mmCIF file of C-alpha atoms in Angstrom:
data_model
loop_
_atom_site.group_PDB
_atom_site.id
_atom_site.type_symbol
_atom_site.label_atom_id
_atom_site.label_comp_id
_atom_site.label_asym_id
_atom_site.label_seq_id
_atom_site.Cartn_x
_atom_site.Cartn_y
_atom_site.Cartn_z
ATOM 1 C CA UNK X 22 -68.576 -17.375 50.298
ATOM 2 C CA UNK X 23 -66.067 -19.056 47.991
ATOM 3 C CA UNK X 24 -66.978 -20.807 44.780
ATOM 4 C CA UNK X 25 -65.041 -23.390 42.838
ATOM 5 C CA UNK X 26 -64.240 -22.232 39.319
ATOM 6 C CA UNK X 27 -63.914 -24.999 36.716
ATOM 7 C CA UNK X 28 -60.430 -24.978 35.226
ATOM 8 C CA UNK X 29 -60.725 -27.231 32.192
ATOM 9 C CA UNK X 30 -63.857 -25.890 30.522
ATOM 10 C CA UNK X 31 -62.669 -26.753 27.001
ATOM 11 C CA UNK X 32 -62.432 -30.473 27.761
ATOM 12 C CA UNK X 33 -65.705 -32.237 27.027
ATOM 13 C CA UNK X 34 -67.151 -34.710 29.496
ATOM 14 C CA UNK X 35 -66.880 -38.417 28.754
ATOM 15 C CA UNK X 36 -70.465 -39.650 28.603
ATOM 16 C CA UNK X 37 -70.421 -43.013 26.825
ATOM 17 C CA UNK X 38 -67.432 -44.883 28.204
ATOM 18 C CA UNK X 39 -64.253 -43.274 26.865
ATOM 19 C CA UNK X 40 -66.196 -41.221 24.276
ATOM 20 C CA UNK X 41 -67.662 -37.754 24.445
ATOM 21 C CA UNK X 42 -71.185 -37.173 23.198
ATOM 22 C CA UNK X 43 -69.966 -35.808 19.840
ATOM 23 C CA UNK X 44 -67.558 -38.700 19.315
ATOM 24 C CA UNK X 45 -70.319 -41.149 20.129
ATOM 25 C CA UNK X 46 -72.665 -39.500 17.608
ATOM 26 C CA UNK X 47 -70.017 -39.573 14.859
ATOM 27 C CA UNK X 48 -69.281 -43.243 15.479
ATOM 28 C CA UNK X 49 -72.946 -44.259 15.709
ATOM 29 C CA UNK X 50 -73.761 -42.250 12.575
ATOM 30 C CA UNK X 51 -70.951 -43.891 10.608
ATOM 31 C CA UNK X 52 -71.934 -47.337 11.857
ATOM 32 C CA UNK X 53 -75.605 -46.706 11.045
ATOM 33 C CA UNK X 54 -74.903 -45.565 7.491
ATOM 34 C CA UNK X 55 -72.543 -48.516 7.026
ATOM 35 C CA UNK X 56 -75.195 -50.952 8.255
ATOM 36 C CA UNK X 57 -77.805 -49.525 5.867
ATOM 37 C CA UNK X 58 -75.380 -49.838 2.946
ATOM 38 C CA UNK X 59 -74.456 -53.387 4.000
ATOM 39 C CA UNK X 60 -78.110 -54.427 4.009
ATOM 40 C CA UNK X 61 -79.089 -52.561 0.814
ATOM 41 C CA UNK X 62 -76.160 -53.379 -1.488
ATOM 42 C CA UNK X 63 -74.312 -56.570 -2.384
ATOM 43 C CA UNK X 64 -71.374 -57.214 -0.047
ATOM 44 C CA UNK X 65 -68.490 -56.319 -2.403
ATOM 45 C CA UNK X 66 -70.132 -53.115 -3.621
ATOM 46 C CA UNK X 67 -71.106 -52.152 -0.072
ATOM 47 C CA UNK X 68 -67.505 -52.541 1.145
ATOM 48 C CA UNK X 69 -66.394 -49.950 -1.437
ATOM 49 C CA UNK X 70 -68.745 -47.395 0.137
ATOM 50 C CA UNK X 71 -68.467 -48.551 3.751
ATOM 51 C CA UNK X 72 -64.681 -48.184 4.123
ATOM 52 C CA UNK X 73 -64.557 -44.433 3.302
ATOM 53 C CA UNK X 74 -67.586 -43.777 5.513
ATOM 54 C CA UNK X 75 -66.012 -45.606 8.455
ATOM 55 C CA UNK X 76 -62.729 -43.751 7.871
ATOM 56 C CA UNK X 77 -64.527 -40.408 7.730
ATOM 57 C CA UNK X 78 -66.497 -41.090 10.906
ATOM 58 C CA UNK X 79 -63.306 -42.168 12.715
ATOM 59 C CA UNK X 80 -61.562 -38.997 11.535
ATOM 60 C CA UNK X 81 -64.478 -36.883 12.748
ATOM 61 C CA UNK X 82 -64.375 -38.580 16.126
ATOM 62 C CA UNK X 83 -60.637 -38.770 16.829
ATOM 63 C CA UNK X 84 -58.402 -36.944 14.312
ATOM 64 C CA UNK X 85 -57.141 -33.453 15.176
ATOM 65 C CA UNK X 86 -55.504 -30.976 12.803
ATOM 66 C CA UNK X 87 -53.371 -28.349 14.559
ATOM 67 C CA UNK X 88 -55.003 -29.422 17.835
ATOM 68 C CA UNK X 89 -58.475 -28.623 16.470
ATOM 69 C CA UNK X 90 -61.114 -31.259 15.723
ATOM 70 C CA UNK X 91 -61.403 -32.534 12.148
ATOM 71 C CA UNK X 92 -64.942 -31.120 12.021
ATOM 72 C CA UNK X 93 -63.515 -27.598 11.779
ATOM 73 C CA UNK X 94 -61.405 -28.605 8.769
ATOM 74 C CA UNK X 95 -64.432 -30.142 7.053
ATOM 75 C CA UNK X 96 -66.500 -27.038 7.818
ATOM 76 C CA UNK X 97 -63.778 -24.739 6.437
ATOM 77 C CA UNK X 98 -63.515 -26.884 3.300
ATOM 78 C CA UNK X 99 -67.259 -26.736 2.687
ATOM 79 C CA UNK X 100 -67.368 -22.967 3.227
ATOM 80 C CA UNK X 101 -64.419 -22.464 0.874
ATOM 81 C CA UNK X 102 -65.815 -24.791 -1.777
ATOM 82 C CA UNK X 103 -69.211 -23.090 -1.924
ATOM 83 C CA UNK X 104 -68.050 -19.503 -1.453
ATOM 84 C CA UNK X 105 -67.122 -17.107 -4.197
ATOM 85 C CA UNK X 106 -63.411 -17.362 -5.039
ATOM 86 C CA UNK X 107 -63.121 -13.992 -6.751
ATOM 87 C CA UNK X 108 -63.720 -11.146 -4.363
ATOM 88 C CA UNK X 109 -64.988 -7.947 -5.895
ATOM 89 C CA UNK X 110 -65.075 -4.976 -3.632
ATOM 90 C CA UNK X 111 -68.519 -3.469 -3.370
ATOM 91 C CA UNK X 112 -68.618 -0.114 -1.712
ATOM 92 C CA UNK X 113 -71.473 0.146 0.701
ATOM 93 C CA UNK X 114 -73.242 3.441 0.644
ATOM 94 C CA UNK X 115 -73.568 4.918 4.077
ATOM 95 C CA UNK X 116 -76.954 6.331 4.795
ATOM 96 C CA UNK X 117 -76.497 9.842 6.005
ATOM 97 C CA UNK X 118 -79.332 11.778 7.423
ATOM 98 C CA UNK X 119 -79.638 15.519 7.071
ATOM 99 C CA UNK X 120 -76.923 17.196 9.047
ATOM 100 C CA UNK X 121 -78.305 19.494 11.661
ATOM 101 C CA UNK X 122 -76.389 22.617 12.458
ATOM 102 C CA UNK X 123 -76.327 23.877 15.961
ATOM 103 C CA UNK X 124 -77.081 27.526 16.710
ATOM 104 C CA UNK X 125 -73.435 28.345 17.461
ATOM 105 C CA UNK X 126 -72.048 26.648 14.327
ATOM 106 C CA UNK X 127 -71.318 29.002 11.497
ATOM 107 C CA UNK X 128 -71.104 27.666 7.952
ATOM 108 C CA UNK X 129 -67.520 27.013 6.918
ATOM 109 C CA UNK X 130 -66.189 29.304 4.241
ATOM 110 C CA UNK X 131 -64.188 27.601 1.570
ATOM 111 C CA UNK X 132 -60.636 28.850 1.356
ATOM 112 C CA UNK X 133 -59.441 29.888 -2.087
ATOM 113 C CA UNK X 134 -57.500 27.161 -3.880
ATOM 114 C CA UNK X 135 -54.446 28.420 -5.747
ATOM 115 C CA UNK X 136 -54.532 27.708 -9.474
ATOM 116 C CA UNK X 137 -51.442 26.644 -11.383
ATOM 117 C CA UNK X 138 -51.302 27.096 -15.122
ATOM 118 C CA UNK X 139 -50.712 24.137 -17.441
ATOM 119 C CA UNK X 140 -47.282 25.362 -18.488
ATOM 120 C CA UNK X 141 -46.223 25.706 -14.857
ATOM 121 C CA UNK X 142 -47.434 22.140 -14.170
ATOM 122 C CA UNK X 143 -45.482 20.767 -17.150
ATOM 123 C CA UNK X 144 -42.354 22.588 -16.017
ATOM 124 C CA UNK X 145 -42.727 21.265 -12.491
ATOM 125 C CA UNK X 146 -43.293 17.663 -13.653
ATOM 126 C CA UNK X 147 -40.262 17.895 -15.987
ATOM 127 C CA UNK X 148 -38.034 19.141 -13.172
ATOM 128 C CA UNK X 149 -39.219 16.316 -10.923
ATOM 129 C CA UNK X 150 -38.483 13.757 -13.643
ATOM 130 C CA UNK X 151 -34.996 15.169 -14.130
ATOM 131 C CA UNK X 152 -34.345 15.127 -10.389
ATOM 132 C CA UNK X 153 -35.493 11.497 -10.198
ATOM 133 C CA UNK X 154 -33.178 10.510 -13.047
ATOM 134 C CA UNK X 155 -30.252 12.285 -11.367
ATOM 135 C CA UNK X 156 -30.935 10.438 -8.112
ATOM 136 C CA UNK X 157 -31.034 7.089 -9.920
ATOM 137 C CA UNK X 158 -27.739 7.818 -11.691
ATOM 138 C CA UNK X 159 -25.988 8.846 -8.481
ATOM 139 C CA UNK X 160 -27.273 5.818 -6.557
ATOM 140 C CA UNK X 161 -26.078 3.306 -9.190
ATOM 141 C CA UNK X 162 -22.502 4.615 -9.366
ATOM 142 C CA UNK X 163 -20.091 3.470 -6.705
#
């Protein structure tokens, strides 16, 4: 039995004329808020508030940024605005339970770590510094 697989699943269905459901909601919401402001405020003051609201609702309904809806840009802006700008790394402690040893596992013996005296360390660091300076001098001369 063969089934038809939808090919354009990212394209929303047009429900209200040429508008999708989301576009219709954005436009109706903008128109509703504009109507309330028109009725509640004097005309000239209401126009000051109505024009940006209508523009915002039109942008939400139709404008795309990098072929993504404007809603994603608004959402990213809100998340960025309210999030912490300075990130401080906080190490999360891992909860470790008691390690169980199997019967065939023997405890690991620590291998002896060679000790270097302070004078030997100073001599070694001095020789490395001198070698680095010699390399810099030879690389700068042509």
